PDB file of C-alpha atoms in Angstrom:
ATOM      1  CA  GLN A   1       0.000   0.000   0.000  1.00 94.00           C
ATOM      2  CA  VAL A   2       1.083   3.576  -0.593  1.00 96.00           C
ATOM      3  CA  GLN A   3       3.009   5.016   2.354  1.00 97.00           C
ATOM      4  CA  LEU A   4       4.460   8.465   2.760  1.00 98.00           C
ATOM      5  CA  VAL A   5       6.416   9.232   5.922  1.00 98.00           C
ATOM      6  CA  GLU A   6       7.523  12.778   6.632  1.00 98.00           C
ATOM      7  CA  SER A   7      10.268  13.829   9.016  1.00 98.00           C
ATOM      8  CA  GLY A   8      12.504  16.786   9.768  1.00 98.00           C
ATOM      9  CA  GLY A   9      10.056  19.120  11.455  1.00 97.00           C
ATOM     10  CA  GLY A  10      10.879  20.908  14.673  1.00 97.00           C
ATOM     11  CA  VAL A  11      11.254  24.268  16.343  1.00 98.00           C
ATOM     12  CA  VAL A  12      13.396  26.862  14.584  1.00 98.00           C
ATOM     13  CA  GLN A  13      13.997  30.568  15.109  1.00 97.00           C
ATOM     14  CA  PRO A  14      12.821  33.138  12.579  1.00 97.00           C
ATOM     15  CA  GLY A  15      15.355  33.347   9.777  1.00 98.00           C
ATOM     16  CA  GLY A  16      16.475  29.772  10.345  1.00 98.00           C
ATOM     17  CA  SER A  17      16.403  26.736   8.086  1.00 98.00           C
ATOM     18  CA  LEU A  18      14.980  23.226   8.099  1.00 98.00           C
ATOM     19  CA  ARG A  19      14.957  20.380   5.622  1.00 98.00           C
ATOM     20  CA  LEU A  20      11.892  18.167   5.497  1.00 98.00           C
ATOM     21  CA  SER A  21      12.034  14.640   4.109  1.00 98.00           C
ATOM     22  CA  CYS A  22       9.325  12.308   2.875  1.00 98.00           C
ATOM     23  CA  VAL A  23      10.108   8.641   2.287  1.00 98.00           C
ATOM     24  CA  ALA A  24       7.760   6.945  -0.155  1.00 98.00           C
ATOM     25  CA  SER A  25       6.956   3.242  -0.443  1.00 98.00           C
ATOM     26  CA  GLY A  26       4.340   0.962  -1.927  1.00 97.00           C
ATOM     27  CA  PHE A  27       4.447   2.499  -5.405  1.00 97.00           C
ATOM     28  CA  THR A  28       6.911   3.351  -8.175  1.00 97.00           C
ATOM     29  CA  PHE A  29       8.225   6.701  -6.964  1.00 97.00           C
ATOM     30  CA  THR A  30       9.730   7.662 -10.320  1.00 97.00           C
ATOM     31  CA  ASN A  31       6.313   7.517 -11.991  1.00 96.00           C
ATOM     32  CA  HIS A  32       4.773  10.258  -9.866  1.00 97.00           C
ATOM     33  CA  GLY A  33       5.045  13.973  -9.319  1.00 97.00           C
ATOM     34  CA  MET A  34       5.000  14.974  -5.668  1.00 98.00           C
ATOM     35  CA  HIS A  35       3.674  17.884  -3.637  1.00 98.00           C
ATOM     36  CA  TRP A  36       4.044  19.587  -0.307  1.00 98.00           C
ATOM     37  CA  VAL A  37       0.861  20.895   1.317  1.00 98.00           C
ATOM     38  CA  ARG A  38       0.640  22.611   4.704  1.00 98.00           C
ATOM     39  CA  GLN A  39      -1.869  23.579   7.359  1.00 97.00           C
ATOM     40  CA  ALA A  40      -1.157  26.418   9.754  1.00 97.00           C
ATOM     41  CA  PRO A  41      -2.695  26.218  13.234  1.00 96.00           C
ATOM     42  CA  GLY A  42      -6.424  26.899  13.048  1.00 94.00           C
ATOM     43  CA  LYS A  43      -6.260  27.474   9.301  1.00 96.00           C
ATOM     44  CA  GLY A  44      -7.163  25.562   6.174  1.00 96.00           C
ATOM     45  CA  LEU A  45      -5.032  23.616   3.745  1.00 97.00           C
ATOM     46  CA  GLU A  46      -2.499  25.405   1.559  1.00 98.00           C
ATOM     47  CA  TRP A  47      -0.629  24.006  -1.420  1.00 98.00           C
ATOM     48  CA  VAL A  48       3.088  24.790  -1.157  1.00 98.00           C
ATOM     49  CA  SER A  49       5.123  23.176  -3.923  1.00 98.00           C
ATOM     50  CA  TYR A  50       5.234  20.570  -6.694  1.00 97.00           C
ATOM     51  CA  ILE A  51       7.977  18.622  -8.445  1.00 97.00           C
ATOM     52  CA  HIS A  52       7.512  16.749 -11.694  1.00 97.00           C
ATOM     53  CA  TYR A  53       8.014  12.966 -11.737  1.00 96.00           C
ATOM     54  CA  ASP A  54      11.436  13.386 -13.371  1.00 94.00           C
ATOM     55  CA  GLY A  55      12.437  16.488 -11.404  1.00 93.00           C
ATOM     56  CA  THR A  56      12.562  18.671 -14.504  1.00 94.00           C
ATOM     57  CA  PHE A  57       9.785  21.014 -13.389  1.00 95.00           C
ATOM     58  CA  LYS A  58       9.115  22.619 -10.035  1.00 97.00           C
ATOM     59  CA  ASP A  59       6.590  25.147  -8.830  1.00 96.00           C
ATOM     60  CA  TYR A  60       5.898  27.083  -5.649  1.00 97.00           C
ATOM     61  CA  THR A  61       3.262  29.213  -4.057  1.00 97.00           C
ATOM     62  CA  ASP A  62       4.267  32.888  -4.063  1.00 96.00           C
ATOM     63  CA  SER A  63       4.819  33.169  -0.317  1.00 97.00           C
ATOM     64  CA  VAL A  64       7.638  30.584  -0.353  1.00 98.00           C
ATOM     65  CA  GLU A  65       9.176  31.298  -3.780  1.00 97.00           C
ATOM     66  CA  GLY A  66      12.889  31.999  -3.366  1.00 97.00           C
ATOM     67  CA  ARG A  67      12.961  30.647   0.203  1.00 98.00           C
ATOM     68  CA  PHE A  68      11.890  27.000  -0.224  1.00 98.00           C
ATOM     69  CA  THR A  69      13.359  24.437  -2.609  1.00 98.00           C
ATOM     70  CA  ILE A  70      11.707  21.148  -3.497  1.00 98.00           C
ATOM     71  CA  SER A  71      13.831  18.246  -4.668  1.00 98.00           C
ATOM     72  CA  ARG A  72      13.804  14.473  -4.901  1.00 98.00           C
ATOM     73  CA  ASP A  73      16.291  11.604  -4.682  1.00 97.00           C
ATOM     74  CA  ASP A  74      14.849   8.754  -6.692  1.00 97.00           C
ATOM     75  CA  SER A  75      17.568   6.368  -5.496  1.00 97.00           C
ATOM     76  CA  LYS A  76      16.189   6.807  -1.982  1.00 98.00           C
ATOM     77  CA  ASN A  77      12.499   7.201  -2.888  1.00 98.00           C
ATOM     78  CA  THR A  78      12.638  10.454  -0.973  1.00 98.00           C
ATOM     79  CA  LEU A  79      11.133  13.894  -1.454  1.00 98.00           C
ATOM     80  CA  TYR A  80      12.654  16.941   0.222  1.00 98.00           C
ATOM     81  CA  LEU A  81      11.705  20.488   1.080  1.00 98.00           C
ATOM     82  CA  GLN A  82      14.575  22.785   1.983  1.00 98.00           C
ATOM     83  CA  MET A  83      13.153  25.738   3.878  1.00 98.00           C
ATOM     84  CA  ASN A  84      15.303  28.841   4.404  1.00 98.00           C
ATOM     85  CA  SER A  85      14.579  32.267   5.866  1.00 98.00           C
ATOM     86  CA  LEU A  86      11.719  30.823   7.862  1.00 98.00           C
ATOM     87  CA  ARG A  87       9.034  33.147   9.181  1.00 98.00           C
ATOM     88  CA  ALA A  88       6.483  32.822  11.944  1.00 97.00           C
ATOM     89  CA  GLU A  89       3.775  32.441   9.310  1.00 97.00           C
ATOM     90  CA  ASP A  90       5.488  29.267   8.048  1.00 98.00           C
ATOM     91  CA  THR A  91       4.461  27.505  11.265  1.00 98.00           C
ATOM     92  CA  ALA A  92       2.347  24.581  10.085  1.00 98.00           C
ATOM     93  CA  ILE A  93       1.985  20.861   9.690  1.00 98.00           C
ATOM     94  CA  PHE A  94       3.628  19.964   6.386  1.00 98.00           C
ATOM     95  CA  TYR A  95       2.296  17.016   4.412  1.00 98.00           C
ATOM     96  CA  CYS A  96       3.878  15.393   1.407  1.00 98.00           C
ATOM     97  CA  ALA A  97       1.433  14.121  -1.173  1.00 98.00           C
ATOM     98  CA  ARG A  98       1.478  12.054  -4.343  1.00 97.00           C
ATOM     99  CA  ASP A  99       0.320  13.713  -7.545  1.00 95.00           C
ATOM    100  CA  LEU A 100      -2.781  12.483  -9.358  1.00 93.00           C
ATOM    101  CA  HIS A 101      -3.052  14.624 -12.464  1.00 87.00           C
ATOM    102  CA  ARG A 102      -4.118  18.026 -11.102  1.00 90.00           C
ATOM    103  CA  SER A 103      -4.968  16.668  -7.686  1.00 93.00           C
ATOM    104  CA  PHE A 104      -3.144  14.565  -5.122  1.00 94.00           C
ATOM    105  CA  ASP A 105      -4.297  11.204  -3.890  1.00 95.00           C
ATOM    106  CA  TYR A 106      -2.251  10.121  -0.858  1.00 96.00           C
ATOM    107  CA  CYS A 107      -0.763  12.192   1.945  1.00 96.00           C
ATOM    108  CA  GLY A 108       1.575  11.344   4.756  1.00 97.00           C
ATOM    109  CA  GLN A 109       0.764  11.981   8.402  1.00 97.00           C
ATOM    110  CA  GLY A 110       2.633  15.248   8.376  1.00 97.00           C
ATOM    111  CA  THR A 111       5.511  16.860  10.239  1.00 98.00           C
ATOM    112  CA  LEU A 112       5.143  19.948  12.427  1.00 98.00           C
ATOM    113  CA  VAL A 113       7.275  22.992  11.794  1.00 98.00           C
ATOM    114  CA  THR A 114       7.237  25.707  14.452  1.00 98.00           C
ATOM    115  CA  VAL A 115       8.984  29.003  13.785  1.00 98.00           C
ATOM    116  CA  SER A 116       9.370  30.879  17.026  1.00 96.00           C
ATOM    117  CA  SER A 117      11.954  32.780  19.014  1.00 93.00           C
TER     118      SER A 117
ATOM    119  CA  GLU B   1      -4.888  33.290  -8.069  1.00 96.00           C
ATOM    120  CA  ILE B   2      -8.153  31.371  -8.336  1.00 97.00           C
ATOM    121  CA  VAL B   3     -10.350  31.944  -5.294  1.00 98.00           C
ATOM    122  CA  MET B   4     -12.431  29.014  -4.080  1.00 98.00           C
ATOM    123  CA  THR B   5     -15.510  29.825  -1.988  1.00 98.00           C
ATOM    124  CA  GLN B   6     -17.318  27.150  -0.013  1.00 98.00           C
ATOM    125  CA  THR B   7     -20.721  27.321   1.624  1.00 97.00           C
ATOM    126  CA  PRO B   8     -21.737  26.652   4.264  1.00 97.00           C
ATOM    127  CA  LEU B   9     -18.677  26.864   6.520  1.00 98.00           C
ATOM    128  CA  SER B  10     -20.248  24.521   9.036  1.00 97.00           C
ATOM    129  CA  LEU B  11     -22.901  21.870   8.948  1.00 97.00           C
ATOM    130  CA  SER B  12     -24.584  19.859  11.698  1.00 97.00           C
ATOM    131  CA  VAL B  13     -26.274  16.748  10.357  1.00 97.00           C
ATOM    132  CA  THR B  14     -28.423  13.990  11.850  1.00 96.00           C
ATOM    133  CA  PRO B  15     -27.054  10.532  11.023  1.00 97.00           C
ATOM    134  CA  GLY B  16     -28.821   9.089   8.014  1.00 97.00           C
ATOM    135  CA  GLN B  17     -29.736  12.501   6.632  1.00 97.00           C
ATOM    136  CA  PRO B  18     -28.239  14.024   3.484  1.00 97.00           C
ATOM    137  CA  ALA B  19     -25.713  16.854   3.367  1.00 98.00           C
ATOM    138  CA  SER B  20     -24.553  19.149   0.602  1.00 98.00           C
ATOM    139  CA  ILE B  21     -21.588  21.502   0.261  1.00 98.00           C
ATOM    140  CA  SER B  22     -21.211  24.110  -2.456  1.00 98.00           C
ATOM    141  CA  CYS B  23     -17.933  25.299  -3.954  1.00 98.00           C
ATOM    142  CA  LYS B  24     -17.572  28.180  -6.396  1.00 98.00           C
ATOM    143  CA  SER B  25     -14.396  29.137  -8.218  1.00 98.00           C
ATOM    144  CA  SER B  26     -13.485  32.633  -9.426  1.00 98.00           C
ATOM    145  CA  GLN B  27     -12.514  31.234 -12.838  1.00 97.00           C
ATOM    146  CA  SER B  28     -13.583  28.278 -14.925  1.00 97.00           C
ATOM    147  CA  LEU B  29     -11.833  25.040 -13.988  1.00 96.00           C
ATOM    148  CA  LEU B  30     -12.361  23.505 -17.418  1.00 95.00           C
ATOM    149  CA  HIS B  31      -9.011  22.594 -18.954  1.00 94.00           C
ATOM    150  CA  SER B  32      -8.334  22.632 -22.691  1.00 93.00           C
ATOM    151  CA  ASP B  33      -8.164  18.826 -22.566  1.00 92.00           C
ATOM    152  CA  GLY B  34     -11.844  18.763 -21.657  1.00 92.00           C
ATOM    153  CA  LYS B  35     -11.338  17.739 -18.028  1.00 94.00           C
ATOM    154  CA  THR B  36     -12.343  19.890 -15.090  1.00 96.00           C
ATOM    155  CA  SER B  37      -9.788  20.157 -12.288  1.00 97.00           C
ATOM    156  CA  LEU B  38     -11.939  20.200  -9.173  1.00 97.00           C
ATOM    157  CA  CYS B  39     -11.526  17.754  -6.314  1.00 98.00           C
ATOM    158  CA  TRP B  40     -12.824  17.252  -2.783  1.00 98.00           C
ATOM    159  CA  TYR B  41     -10.909  16.246   0.343  1.00 98.00           C
ATOM    160  CA  LEU B  42     -11.949  15.244   3.836  1.00 98.00           C
ATOM    161  CA  HIS B  43      -9.591  16.155   6.650  1.00 97.00           C
ATOM    162  CA  LYS B  44     -10.462  14.228   9.776  1.00 95.00           C
ATOM    163  CA  PRO B  45      -9.074  15.369  13.137  1.00 88.00           C
ATOM    164  CA  GLY B  46      -5.570  14.049  13.710  1.00 89.00           C
ATOM    165  CA  GLN B  47      -5.371  12.458  10.262  1.00 94.00           C
ATOM    166  CA  SER B  48      -4.012  13.419   6.884  1.00 95.00           C
ATOM    167  CA  PRO B  49      -6.317  14.827   4.189  1.00 97.00           C
ATOM    168  CA  GLN B  50      -7.993  12.100   2.159  1.00 97.00           C
ATOM    169  CA  LEU B  51      -9.117  12.386  -1.435  1.00 98.00           C
ATOM    170  CA  LEU B  52     -12.822  11.768  -1.941  1.00 98.00           C
ATOM    171  CA  ILE B  53     -13.579  13.006  -5.454  1.00 98.00           C
ATOM    172  CA  HIS B  54     -11.382  14.089  -8.378  1.00 97.00           C
ATOM    173  CA  GLU B  55     -12.286  15.659 -11.723  1.00 97.00           C
ATOM    174  CA  VAL B  56     -15.625  16.833 -10.310  1.00 97.00           C
ATOM    175  CA  SER B  57     -17.358  13.491 -10.009  1.00 97.00           C
ATOM    176  CA  ASN B  58     -14.875  10.589  -9.947  1.00 97.00           C
ATOM    177  CA  ARG B  59     -14.924   8.834  -6.607  1.00 97.00           C
ATOM    178  CA  PHE B  60     -11.443   7.843  -5.475  1.00 97.00           C
ATOM    179  CA  SER B  61     -10.632   4.229  -4.700  1.00 95.00           C
ATOM    180  CA  GLY B  62     -12.374   3.000  -1.551  1.00 96.00           C
ATOM    181  CA  VAL B  63     -14.634   6.018  -1.141  1.00 98.00           C
ATOM    182  CA  PRO B  64     -18.188   4.978  -0.254  1.00 97.00           C
ATOM    183  CA  ASP B  65     -20.824   5.585  -2.907  1.00 96.00           C
ATOM    184  CA  ARG B  66     -22.804   7.812  -0.535  1.00 98.00           C
ATOM    185  CA  PHE B  67     -20.348  10.535  -1.603  1.00 98.00           C
ATOM    186  CA  SER B  68     -20.976  12.141  -4.974  1.00 98.00           C
ATOM    187  CA  GLY B  69     -19.697  15.202  -6.795  1.00 98.00           C
ATOM    188  CA  SER B  70     -21.260  17.280  -9.522  1.00 98.00           C
ATOM    189  CA  GLY B  71     -20.963  20.603 -11.286  1.00 97.00           C
ATOM    190  CA  SER B  72     -19.188  22.321 -14.130  1.00 96.00           C
ATOM    191  CA  GLY B  73     -17.319  25.484 -14.994  1.00 95.00           C
ATOM    192  CA  THR B  74     -17.278  27.430 -11.741  1.00 97.00           C
ATOM    193  CA  ASP B  75     -20.026  25.829  -9.640  1.00 98.00           C
ATOM    194  CA  PHE B  76     -19.606  22.511  -7.868  1.00 98.00           C
ATOM    195  CA  THR B  77     -21.344  20.443  -5.204  1.00 98.00           C
ATOM    196  CA  LEU B  78     -20.394  17.596  -2.919  1.00 98.00           C
ATOM    197  CA  LYS B  79     -23.288  15.516  -1.647  1.00 98.00           C
ATOM    198  CA  ILE B  80     -23.426  12.898   1.064  1.00 98.00           C
ATOM    199  CA  SER B  81     -26.588  10.875   0.596  1.00 97.00           C
ATOM    200  CA  ARG B  82     -26.749   9.558   4.166  1.00 97.00           C
ATOM    201  CA  VAL B  83     -24.297  10.999   6.663  1.00 97.00           C
ATOM    202  CA  GLU B  84     -22.564   8.567   9.012  1.00 97.00           C
ATOM    203  CA  ALA B  85     -20.656   9.280  12.216  1.00 95.00           C
ATOM    204  CA  GLU B  86     -17.331   8.580  10.484  1.00 95.00           C
ATOM    205  CA  ASP B  87     -17.959  11.442   8.025  1.00 97.00           C
ATOM    206  CA  VAL B  88     -17.140  14.146  10.581  1.00 97.00           C
ATOM    207  CA  GLY B  89     -14.293  16.456   9.718  1.00 97.00           C
ATOM    208  CA  VAL B  90     -13.507  19.378   7.463  1.00 98.00           C
ATOM    209  CA  TYR B  91     -14.297  19.125   3.770  1.00 98.00           C
ATOM    210  CA  TYR B  92     -12.276  21.116   1.229  1.00 98.00           C
ATOM    211  CA  CYS B  93     -12.696  21.685  -2.459  1.00 98.00           C
ATOM    212  CA  MET B  94      -9.513  22.346  -4.411  1.00 98.00           C
ATOM    213  CA  GLN B  95      -8.665  23.485  -7.917  1.00 97.00           C
ATOM    214  CA  GLY B  96      -5.666  22.055  -9.766  1.00 96.00           C
ATOM    215  CA  ILE B  97      -5.923  23.900 -13.056  1.00 96.00           C
ATOM    216  CA  GLN B  98      -3.735  26.879 -12.215  1.00 95.00           C
ATOM    217  CA  VAL B  99      -0.749  27.384  -9.930  1.00 94.00           C
ATOM    218  CA  PRO B 100      -0.994  28.074  -7.088  1.00 96.00           C
ATOM    219  CA  TRP B 101      -3.480  25.288  -6.491  1.00 97.00           C
ATOM    220  CA  THR B 102      -6.020  26.697  -4.085  1.00 98.00           C
ATOM    221  CA  PHE B 103      -8.455  25.298  -1.553  1.00 98.00           C
ATOM    222  CA  GLY B 104     -11.794  26.514  -0.309  1.00 98.00           C
ATOM    223  CA  GLN B 105     -11.974  27.701   3.302  1.00 98.00           C
ATOM    224  CA  GLY B 106     -13.281  24.341   4.445  1.00 98.00           C
ATOM    225  CA  THR B 107     -16.684  23.161   5.670  1.00 98.00           C
ATOM    226  CA  LYS B 108     -16.768  21.616   9.122  1.00 98.00           C
ATOM    227  CA  VAL B 109     -19.260  18.762   9.335  1.00 98.00           C
ATOM    228  CA  GLU B 110     -20.424  17.533  12.700  1.00 97.00           C
ATOM    229  CA  ILE B 111     -23.011  15.031  13.796  1.00 95.00           C
ATOM    230  CA  LYS B 112     -26.074  16.130  15.755  1.00 92.00           C
TER     231      LYS B 112
END
């Protein structure tokens, strides 16, 4: 069965960095684009970033463009999100998700990122 | 950015009764390939979001047939024919036709 397991969340000061990881199993990782989606405390869902199945195309929501970088290591079946210049408003649970042609079908359980001094 | 507007924002339903959620987009979600990029998710407390419906009306694998989606262009509806206790949570519509993909505000469904 499809499994996505995120890690790397934690508490970081404003301006700091974190790298999130998402290990995929139960499907052929190289056949699928992948996303990061987040939910801030008390807020709704927000799409963050996408990477094409072959890594050739990436996209970001405006608020993270230039600060976050999505990448993948197909040899490790792992998706990453490098987050720099973190702000308080980046505090959220981050979910990785598998692409399903203009939607996403499976999400992991999420990893909590808290940006606070 | 495409704005997604859901109504109502909360719903209290008696088990066995129907429920309906509306979602309107600020632009048409009809792609040039003829498919409409509107999907519905249920986010249960403490769990990850789960896909219910994609491309307006296609139920995802394992989703009970009491869930159905309809609509076109900019107006969409999710219907639950007979609400069960396990259906509680927040329902979101989402558009995937234009980056950034955007969600509705969410509709919180509770059981009476």
